[in-house]
Amino acid sequence: MSSPIPKRWQEILAIRSSFTGTNEAFCKHHQVSISSFYKYKSMQQAQSSEAPPQFVRVEQQTQRTQINVTEQSYVSFNIRTGQLALPTTLCPNVVVTIIKGLSA
């Protein structure tokens, strides 16, 4: 568990939102160290936050898959540059799109 934030710093952090300048200007105005400001701000966020940690351990799992290719029927098209063979299992809309693309 983290140590408690001094009352003075609780007050300083509480008035930060009403100051329109940068953190550096705020610290200079209140005559406090910028590093201490960030230290206590971080402690305050850690104490008030009930959110899960920002970093989550991720484990990568790999799986090998074997694909058995069986003989498949094809539809052949004679095009300018040769012959195009498409599997008969291909969606008809995809076949039409391919042919239109080759005709353009």
Short mmCIF file of C-alpha atoms in Angstrom, two decimals:
data_model
loop_
_atom_site.label_atom_id
_atom_site.label_comp_id
_atom_site.label_asym_id
_atom_site.label_seq_id
_atom_site.Cartn_x
_atom_site.Cartn_y
_atom_site.Cartn_z
CA MET A 1 0.00 0.00 0.00
CA SER A 2 1.31 3.46 -0.84
CA SER A 3 2.06 6.05 1.83
CA PRO A 4 -0.54 8.77 2.47
CA ILE A 5 -0.34 12.05 0.59
CA PRO A 6 0.51 15.02 2.85
CA LYS A 7 -2.42 17.38 3.47
CA ARG A 8 -0.56 20.28 1.80
CA TRP A 9 -0.20 18.27 -1.38
CA GLN A 10 -3.84 17.20 -1.28
CA GLU A 11 -4.78 20.89 -1.22
CA ILE A 12 -2.36 21.76 -4.03
CA LEU A 13 -3.64 18.92 -6.22
CA ALA A 14 -7.24 19.93 -5.49
CA ILE A 15 -6.73 23.47 -6.82
CA ARG A 16 -4.82 22.42 -9.95
CA SER A 17 -7.96 22.12 -12.09
CA SER A 18 -8.81 25.80 -11.52
CA PHE A 19 -5.39 26.94 -12.79
CA THR A 20 -5.40 27.54 -16.55
CA GLY A 21 -1.64 27.36 -17.17
CA THR A 22 0.71 24.44 -17.62
CA ASN A 23 1.78 22.14 -14.81
CA GLU A 24 5.17 23.83 -14.82
CA ALA A 25 3.61 27.29 -14.46
CA PHE A 26 1.28 26.00 -11.75
CA CYS A 27 4.22 24.61 -9.75
CA LYS A 28 6.21 27.81 -10.15
CA HIS A 29 3.20 29.88 -9.03
CA HIS A 30 2.76 27.72 -5.90
CA GLN A 31 6.52 27.40 -5.33
CA VAL A 32 6.62 23.61 -5.46
CA SER A 33 8.84 21.22 -7.37
CA ILE A 34 7.46 19.87 -10.66
CA SER A 35 8.85 16.42 -9.86
CA SER A 36 7.07 16.42 -6.49
CA PHE A 37 3.89 17.54 -8.23
CA TYR A 38 4.00 14.55 -10.58
CA LYS A 39 4.94 12.22 -7.72
CA TYR A 40 1.95 13.21 -5.60
CA LYS A 41 -0.37 13.41 -8.59
CA SER A 42 0.59 9.85 -9.47
CA MET A 43 0.07 8.73 -5.87
CA GLN A 44 -3.33 10.41 -5.83
CA GLN A 45 -4.39 8.67 -9.03
CA ALA A 46 -3.19 5.31 -7.72
CA GLN A 47 -5.13 5.76 -4.47
CA SER A 48 -8.34 6.94 -6.12
CA SER A 49 -8.30 4.53 -9.02
CA GLU A 50 -10.06 1.24 -8.68
CA ALA A 51 -9.49 0.47 -12.34
CA PRO A 52 -7.44 -2.54 -13.33
CA PRO A 53 -3.75 -1.99 -14.08
CA GLN A 54 -2.89 -0.33 -17.36
CA PHE A 55 -0.70 -3.24 -18.42
CA VAL A 56 -2.19 -6.66 -18.86
CA ARG A 57 -0.13 -9.78 -19.32
CA VAL A 58 -0.98 -11.44 -22.61
CA GLU A 59 -0.06 -14.99 -23.38
CA GLN A 60 0.14 -15.96 -27.01
CA GLN A 61 -0.96 -19.42 -27.96
CA THR A 62 -0.26 -20.96 -31.31
CA GLN A 63 -2.08 -23.81 -32.90
CA ARG A 64 -1.02 -25.85 -35.86
CA THR A 65 -3.68 -26.76 -38.36
CA GLN A 66 -3.45 -29.27 -41.12
CA ILE A 67 -5.54 -28.73 -44.22
CA ASN A 68 -6.24 -31.59 -46.53
CA VAL A 69 -6.82 -30.39 -50.05
CA THR A 70 -9.20 -32.51 -52.02
CA GLU A 71 -9.74 -32.44 -55.73
CA GLN A 72 -11.98 -29.57 -56.69
CA SER A 73 -13.96 -28.66 -59.78
CA TYR A 74 -13.01 -25.48 -61.63
CA VAL A 75 -14.69 -23.16 -64.08
CA SER A 76 -12.26 -21.97 -66.74
CA PHE A 77 -12.35 -18.68 -68.63
CA ASN A 78 -10.25 -17.72 -71.63
CA ILE A 79 -8.97 -14.20 -71.11
CA ARG A 80 -6.56 -11.98 -73.08
CA THR A 81 -3.49 -13.07 -71.14
CA GLY A 82 -4.31 -16.76 -70.80
CA GLN A 83 -6.79 -18.92 -68.97
CA LEU A 84 -8.42 -18.21 -65.60
CA ALA A 85 -9.60 -21.16 -63.50
CA LEU A 86 -11.85 -20.46 -60.54
CA PRO A 87 -13.20 -23.05 -58.08
CA THR A 88 -16.87 -23.87 -58.45
CA THR A 89 -17.31 -23.29 -54.73
CA LEU A 90 -16.55 -19.59 -55.20
CA CYS A 91 -19.51 -17.27 -54.60
CA PRO A 92 -21.10 -16.24 -57.95
CA ASN A 93 -20.93 -12.53 -57.00
CA VAL A 94 -17.16 -12.85 -56.55
CA VAL A 95 -16.82 -14.53 -59.95
CA VAL A 96 -18.80 -11.68 -61.56
CA THR A 97 -16.63 -9.08 -59.82
CA ILE A 98 -13.42 -10.78 -61.01
CA ILE A 99 -14.67 -10.98 -64.58
CA LYS A 100 -15.77 -7.33 -64.55
CA GLY A 101 -12.38 -6.35 -63.19
CA LEU A 102 -10.59 -8.22 -65.97
CA SER A 103 -12.84 -6.65 -68.60
CA ALA A 104 -12.14 -3.10 -67.51
#
